[in-house]
C-alpha positions as YAML, in Angstrom:
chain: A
units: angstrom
residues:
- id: 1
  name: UNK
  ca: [194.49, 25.63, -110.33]
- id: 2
  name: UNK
  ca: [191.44, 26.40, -112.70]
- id: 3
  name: UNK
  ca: [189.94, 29.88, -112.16]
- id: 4
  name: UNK
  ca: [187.33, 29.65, -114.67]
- id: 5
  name: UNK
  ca: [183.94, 27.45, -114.81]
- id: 6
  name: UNK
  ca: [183.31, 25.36, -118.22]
- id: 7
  name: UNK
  ca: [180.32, 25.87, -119.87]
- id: 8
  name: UNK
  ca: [178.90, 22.06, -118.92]
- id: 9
  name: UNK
  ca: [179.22, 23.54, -115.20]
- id: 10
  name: UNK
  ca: [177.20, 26.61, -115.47]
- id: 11
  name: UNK
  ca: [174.63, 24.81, -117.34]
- id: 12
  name: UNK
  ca: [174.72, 22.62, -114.28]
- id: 13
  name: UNK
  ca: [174.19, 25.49, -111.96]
- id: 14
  name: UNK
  ca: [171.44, 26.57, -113.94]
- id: 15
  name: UNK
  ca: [169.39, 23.61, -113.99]
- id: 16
  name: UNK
  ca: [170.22, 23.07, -110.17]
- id: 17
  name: UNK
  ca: [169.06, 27.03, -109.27]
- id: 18
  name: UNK
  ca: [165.91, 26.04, -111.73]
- id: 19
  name: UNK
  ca: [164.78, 23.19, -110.22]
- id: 20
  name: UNK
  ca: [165.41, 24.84, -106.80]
- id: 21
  name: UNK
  ca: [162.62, 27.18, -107.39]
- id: 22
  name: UNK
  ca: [160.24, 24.85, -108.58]
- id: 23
  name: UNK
  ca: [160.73, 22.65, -105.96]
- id: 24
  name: UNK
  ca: [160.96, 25.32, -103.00]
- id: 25
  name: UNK
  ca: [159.92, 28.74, -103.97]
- id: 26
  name: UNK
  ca: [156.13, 28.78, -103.43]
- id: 27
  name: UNK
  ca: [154.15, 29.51, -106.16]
- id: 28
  name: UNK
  ca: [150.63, 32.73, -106.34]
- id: 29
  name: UNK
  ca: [147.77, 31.24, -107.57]
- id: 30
  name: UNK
  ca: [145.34, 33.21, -108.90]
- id: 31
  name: UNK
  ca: [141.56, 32.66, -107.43]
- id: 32
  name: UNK
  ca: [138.72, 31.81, -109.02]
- id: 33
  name: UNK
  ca: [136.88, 34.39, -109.20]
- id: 34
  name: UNK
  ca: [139.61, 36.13, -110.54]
- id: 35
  name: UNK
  ca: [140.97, 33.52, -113.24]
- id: 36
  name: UNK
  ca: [136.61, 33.78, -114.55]
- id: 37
  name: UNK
  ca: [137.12, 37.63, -114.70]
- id: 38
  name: UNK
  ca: [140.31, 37.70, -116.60]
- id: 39
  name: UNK
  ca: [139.12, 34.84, -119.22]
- id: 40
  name: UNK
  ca: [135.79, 36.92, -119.62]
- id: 41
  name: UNK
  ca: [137.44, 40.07, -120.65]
- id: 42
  name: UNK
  ca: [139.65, 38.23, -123.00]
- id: 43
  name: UNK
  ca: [136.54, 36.95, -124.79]
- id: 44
  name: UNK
  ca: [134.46, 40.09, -124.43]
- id: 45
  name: UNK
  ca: [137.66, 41.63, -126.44]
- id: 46
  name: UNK
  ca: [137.61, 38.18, -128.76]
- id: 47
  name: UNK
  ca: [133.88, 38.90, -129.70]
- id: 48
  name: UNK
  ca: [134.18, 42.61, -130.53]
- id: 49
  name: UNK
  ca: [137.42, 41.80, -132.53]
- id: 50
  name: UNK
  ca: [135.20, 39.04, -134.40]
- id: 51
  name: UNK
  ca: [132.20, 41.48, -135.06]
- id: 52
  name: UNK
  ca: [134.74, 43.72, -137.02]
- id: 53
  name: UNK
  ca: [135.88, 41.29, -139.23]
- id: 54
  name: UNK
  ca: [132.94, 39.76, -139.80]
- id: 55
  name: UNK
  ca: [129.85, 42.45, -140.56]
- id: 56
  name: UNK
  ca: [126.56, 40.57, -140.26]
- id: 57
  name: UNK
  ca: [124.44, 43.36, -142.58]
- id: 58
  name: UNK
  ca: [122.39, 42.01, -145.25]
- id: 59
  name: UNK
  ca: [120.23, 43.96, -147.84]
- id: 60
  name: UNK
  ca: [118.16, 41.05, -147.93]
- id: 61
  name: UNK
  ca: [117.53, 40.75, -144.61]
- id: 62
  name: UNK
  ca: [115.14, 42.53, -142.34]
- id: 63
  name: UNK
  ca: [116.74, 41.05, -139.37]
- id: 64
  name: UNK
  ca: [120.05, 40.89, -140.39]
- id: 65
  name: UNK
  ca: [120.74, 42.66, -136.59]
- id: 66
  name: UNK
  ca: [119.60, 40.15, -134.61]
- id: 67
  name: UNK
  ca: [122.58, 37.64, -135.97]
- id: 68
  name: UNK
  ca: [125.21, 40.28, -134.38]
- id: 69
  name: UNK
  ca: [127.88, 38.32, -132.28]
- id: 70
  name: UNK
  ca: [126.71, 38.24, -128.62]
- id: 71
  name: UNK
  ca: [127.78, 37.00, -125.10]
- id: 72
  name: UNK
  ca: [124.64, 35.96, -123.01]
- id: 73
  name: UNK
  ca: [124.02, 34.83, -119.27]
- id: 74
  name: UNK
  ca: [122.01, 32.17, -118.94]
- id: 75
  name: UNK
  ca: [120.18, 30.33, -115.88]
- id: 76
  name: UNK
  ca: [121.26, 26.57, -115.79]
- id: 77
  name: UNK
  ca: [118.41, 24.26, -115.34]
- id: 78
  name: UNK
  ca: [116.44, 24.34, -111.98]
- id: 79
  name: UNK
  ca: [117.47, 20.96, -110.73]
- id: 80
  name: UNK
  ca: [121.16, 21.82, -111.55]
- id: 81
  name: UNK
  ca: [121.13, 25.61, -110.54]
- id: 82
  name: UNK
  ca: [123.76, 28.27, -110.95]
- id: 83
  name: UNK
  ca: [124.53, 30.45, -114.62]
- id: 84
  name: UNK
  ca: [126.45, 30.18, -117.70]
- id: 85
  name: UNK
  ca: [127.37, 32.12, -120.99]
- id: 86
  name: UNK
  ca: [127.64, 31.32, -124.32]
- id: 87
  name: UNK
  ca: [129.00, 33.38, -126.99]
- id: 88
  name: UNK
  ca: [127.07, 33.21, -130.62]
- id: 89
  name: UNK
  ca: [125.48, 34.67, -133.91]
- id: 90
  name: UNK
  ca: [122.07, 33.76, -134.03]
- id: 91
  name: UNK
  ca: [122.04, 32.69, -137.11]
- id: 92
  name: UNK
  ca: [119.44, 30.07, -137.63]
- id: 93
  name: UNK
  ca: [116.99, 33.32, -136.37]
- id: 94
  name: UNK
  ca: [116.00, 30.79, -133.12]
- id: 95
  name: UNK
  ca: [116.38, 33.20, -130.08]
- id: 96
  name: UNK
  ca: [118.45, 30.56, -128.58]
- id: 97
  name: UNK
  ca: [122.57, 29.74, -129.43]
- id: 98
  name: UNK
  ca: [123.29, 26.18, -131.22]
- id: 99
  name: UNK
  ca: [126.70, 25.09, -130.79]
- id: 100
  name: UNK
  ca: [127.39, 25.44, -134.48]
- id: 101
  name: UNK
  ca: [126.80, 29.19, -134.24]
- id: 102
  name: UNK
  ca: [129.20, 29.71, -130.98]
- id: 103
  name: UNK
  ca: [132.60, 31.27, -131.18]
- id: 104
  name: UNK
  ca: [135.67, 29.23, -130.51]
- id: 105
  name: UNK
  ca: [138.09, 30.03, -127.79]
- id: 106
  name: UNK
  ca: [141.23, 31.35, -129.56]
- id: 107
  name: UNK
  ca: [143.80, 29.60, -127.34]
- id: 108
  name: UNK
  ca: [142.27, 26.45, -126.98]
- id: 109
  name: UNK
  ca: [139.93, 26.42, -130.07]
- id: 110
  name: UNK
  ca: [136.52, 25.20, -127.74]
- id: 111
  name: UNK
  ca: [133.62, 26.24, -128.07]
- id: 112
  name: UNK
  ca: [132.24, 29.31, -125.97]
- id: 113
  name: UNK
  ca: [129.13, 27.78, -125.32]
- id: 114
  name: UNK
  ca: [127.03, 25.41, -123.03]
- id: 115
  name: UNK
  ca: [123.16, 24.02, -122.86]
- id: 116
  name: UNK
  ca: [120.96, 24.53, -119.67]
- id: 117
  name: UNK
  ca: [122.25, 21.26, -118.37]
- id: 118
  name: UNK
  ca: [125.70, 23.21, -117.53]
- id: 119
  name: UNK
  ca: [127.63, 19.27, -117.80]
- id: 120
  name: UNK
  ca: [131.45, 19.64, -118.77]
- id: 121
  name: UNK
  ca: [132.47, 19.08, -122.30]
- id: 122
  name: UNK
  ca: [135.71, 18.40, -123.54]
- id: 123
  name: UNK
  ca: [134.85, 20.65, -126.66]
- id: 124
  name: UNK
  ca: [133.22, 23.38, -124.41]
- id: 125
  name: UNK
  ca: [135.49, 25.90, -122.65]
- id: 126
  name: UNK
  ca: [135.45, 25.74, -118.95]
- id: 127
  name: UNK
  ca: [135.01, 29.05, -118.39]
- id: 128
  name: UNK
  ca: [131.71, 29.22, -119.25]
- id: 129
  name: UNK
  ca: [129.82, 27.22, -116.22]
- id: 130
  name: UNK
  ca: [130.54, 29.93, -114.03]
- id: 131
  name: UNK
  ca: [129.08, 28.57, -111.21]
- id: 132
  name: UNK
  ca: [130.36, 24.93, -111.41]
- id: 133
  name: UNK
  ca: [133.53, 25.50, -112.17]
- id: 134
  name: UNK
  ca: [134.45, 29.05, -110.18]
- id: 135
  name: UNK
  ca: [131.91, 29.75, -107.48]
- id: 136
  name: UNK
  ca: [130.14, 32.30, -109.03]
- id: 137
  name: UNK
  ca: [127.06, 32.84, -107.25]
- id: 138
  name: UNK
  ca: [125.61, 36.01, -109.24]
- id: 139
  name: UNK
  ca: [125.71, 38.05, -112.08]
- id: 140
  name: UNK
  ca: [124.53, 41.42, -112.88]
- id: 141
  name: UNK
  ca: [124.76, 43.89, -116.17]
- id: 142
  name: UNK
  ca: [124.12, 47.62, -115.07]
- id: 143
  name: UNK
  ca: [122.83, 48.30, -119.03]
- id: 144
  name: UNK
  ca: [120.61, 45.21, -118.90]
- id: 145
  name: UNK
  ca: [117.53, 46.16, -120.59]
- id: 146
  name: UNK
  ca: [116.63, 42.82, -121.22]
- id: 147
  name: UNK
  ca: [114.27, 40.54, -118.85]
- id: 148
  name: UNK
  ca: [117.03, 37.37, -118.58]
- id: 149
  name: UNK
  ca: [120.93, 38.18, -117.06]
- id: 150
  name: UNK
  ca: [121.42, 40.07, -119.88]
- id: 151
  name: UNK
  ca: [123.23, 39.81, -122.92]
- id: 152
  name: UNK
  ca: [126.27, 42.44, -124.76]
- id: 153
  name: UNK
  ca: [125.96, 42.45, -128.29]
- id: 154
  name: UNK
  ca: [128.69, 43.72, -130.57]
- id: 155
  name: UNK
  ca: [128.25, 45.27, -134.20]
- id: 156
  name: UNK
  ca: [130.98, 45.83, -136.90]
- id: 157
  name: UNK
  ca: [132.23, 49.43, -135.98]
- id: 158
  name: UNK
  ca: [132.40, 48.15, -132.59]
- id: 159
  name: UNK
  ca: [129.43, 49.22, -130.90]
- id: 160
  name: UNK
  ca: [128.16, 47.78, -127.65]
- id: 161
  name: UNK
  ca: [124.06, 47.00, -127.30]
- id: 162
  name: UNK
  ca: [122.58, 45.78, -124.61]
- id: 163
  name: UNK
  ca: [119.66, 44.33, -126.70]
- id: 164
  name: UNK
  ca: [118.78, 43.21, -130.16]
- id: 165
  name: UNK
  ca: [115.55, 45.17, -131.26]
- id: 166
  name: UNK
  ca: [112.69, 42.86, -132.64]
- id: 167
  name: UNK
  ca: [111.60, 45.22, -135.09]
- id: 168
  name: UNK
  ca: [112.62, 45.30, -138.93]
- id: 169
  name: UNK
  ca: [115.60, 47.57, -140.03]
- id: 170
  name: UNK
  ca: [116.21, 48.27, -136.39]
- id: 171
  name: UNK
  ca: [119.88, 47.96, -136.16]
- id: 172
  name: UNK
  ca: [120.27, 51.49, -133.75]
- id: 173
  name: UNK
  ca: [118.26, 50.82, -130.93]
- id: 174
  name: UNK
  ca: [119.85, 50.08, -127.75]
- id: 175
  name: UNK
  ca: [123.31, 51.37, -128.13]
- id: 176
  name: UNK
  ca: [125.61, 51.47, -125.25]
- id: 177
  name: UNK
  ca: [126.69, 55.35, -125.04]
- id: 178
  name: UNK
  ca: [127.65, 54.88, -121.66]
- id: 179
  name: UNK
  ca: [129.68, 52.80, -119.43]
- id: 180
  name: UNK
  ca: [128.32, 49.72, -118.54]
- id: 181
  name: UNK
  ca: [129.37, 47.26, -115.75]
- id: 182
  name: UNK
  ca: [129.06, 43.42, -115.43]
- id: 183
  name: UNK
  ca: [129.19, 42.17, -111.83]
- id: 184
  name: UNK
  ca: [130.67, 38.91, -111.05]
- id: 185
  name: UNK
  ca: [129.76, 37.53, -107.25]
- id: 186
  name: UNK
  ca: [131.14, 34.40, -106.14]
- id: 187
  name: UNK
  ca: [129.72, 32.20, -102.61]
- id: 188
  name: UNK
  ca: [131.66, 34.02, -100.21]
- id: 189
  name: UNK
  ca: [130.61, 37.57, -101.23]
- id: 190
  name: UNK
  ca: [133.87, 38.74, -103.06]
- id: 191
  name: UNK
  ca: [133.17, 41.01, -106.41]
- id: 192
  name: UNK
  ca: [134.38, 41.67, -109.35]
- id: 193
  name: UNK
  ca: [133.55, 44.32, -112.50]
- id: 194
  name: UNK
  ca: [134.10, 44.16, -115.94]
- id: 195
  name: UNK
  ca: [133.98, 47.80, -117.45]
- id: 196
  name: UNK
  ca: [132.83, 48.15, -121.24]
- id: 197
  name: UNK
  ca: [133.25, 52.33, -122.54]
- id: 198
  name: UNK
  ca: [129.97, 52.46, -124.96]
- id: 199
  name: UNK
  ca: [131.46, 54.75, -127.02]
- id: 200
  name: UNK
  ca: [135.03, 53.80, -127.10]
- id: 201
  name: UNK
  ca: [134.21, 50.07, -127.14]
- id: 202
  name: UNK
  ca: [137.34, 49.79, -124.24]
- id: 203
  name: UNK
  ca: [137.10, 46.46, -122.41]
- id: 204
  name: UNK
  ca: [138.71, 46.25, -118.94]
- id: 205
  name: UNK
  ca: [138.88, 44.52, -115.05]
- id: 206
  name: UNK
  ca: [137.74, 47.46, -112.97]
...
């Protein structure tokens, strides 16, 4: 009588016990609002890692600030409604993100980025029609001292702004020093906060 299993039987059990649990073990799935959240701090972290390796300051150029790497809220268009993000360096000196300035997603290599029309695009990351694609009804920046959503801008020793001055040579005004707090509200009231340390440059789901 044989005591022992062969190794083509437990290989058996183990694809029977695996396909078990797909089959009948019921699976979490994360909500919306929180799948958003989590996907915005990873590029919040993506962005300041990308303004330390690459320092926009240029002797030549007055403005060289304004071209810092920044994540902006935007309202889609009025016959569309709801907000979306992109995430850029300003570099053609517009006031406004072009796609070939955005940062690419680092796990799927898309662009961050969308136009006021907020349509999908199979180049475009998902995650940044907020409101089409997750629900999300509102967002607010505590440090806002701008008059859109608001924008976080991120310079090469990591620094957090919550602005990018208009004035020549002025690459110090509106630091972060503080903690700062982006509010995510989706359609049926729940909340979320994203926590940036001004000082620290810490980026985490509060």
């Amino acid at each position: 009588m044989k005591n022992t299993f062969s190794l083509l039987e437990v290989l058996l059990i183990i694809l029977l016990l695996g396909f078990l649990y797909t089959a009948f073990i019921p699976k979490t799935k994360i909500n919306k609002i929180d799948e958003v959240t989590n996907r915005l701090v990873l590029y919040l972290k993506q962005t300041r890692y990308q303004s330390l390796i690459n320092d926009k300051y240029d002797h030549m150029d007055d403005y060289w600030h304004k071209k810092r790497w920044t994540l902006k809220f935007f309202r889609c268009r009025k016959n569309v409604g709801g907000v979306y993000y992109s995430i850029y360096s300003d570099n053609n000196a517009s006031g406004h993100p072009s796609i070939e300035d955005t940062l690419k997603d680092s796990l799927s290599l898309k662009n961050i980025y969308s136009t006021n029309y907020c349509k999908e695009n199979l180049n475009n990351s998902k995650y940044v029609l907020i409101t089409k694609n997750f629900d999300i009804e509102s967002v607010s920046i505590s440090c806002n001292e701008t008059t859109s959503l608001g924008q976080l801008s991120f310079g090469s020793y990591g620094k957090i702004y919550s602005k990018l001055s208009n004035i020549p040579n002025d690459s110090n005004s509106y630091e972060i020093n503080n903690k700062c707090k982006i509010k995510l509200t989706d359609k049926i009231g729940e909340k979320r906060n994203i926590v940036l340390e001004g000082r620290t440059g810490y980026i985490y789901k509060e």
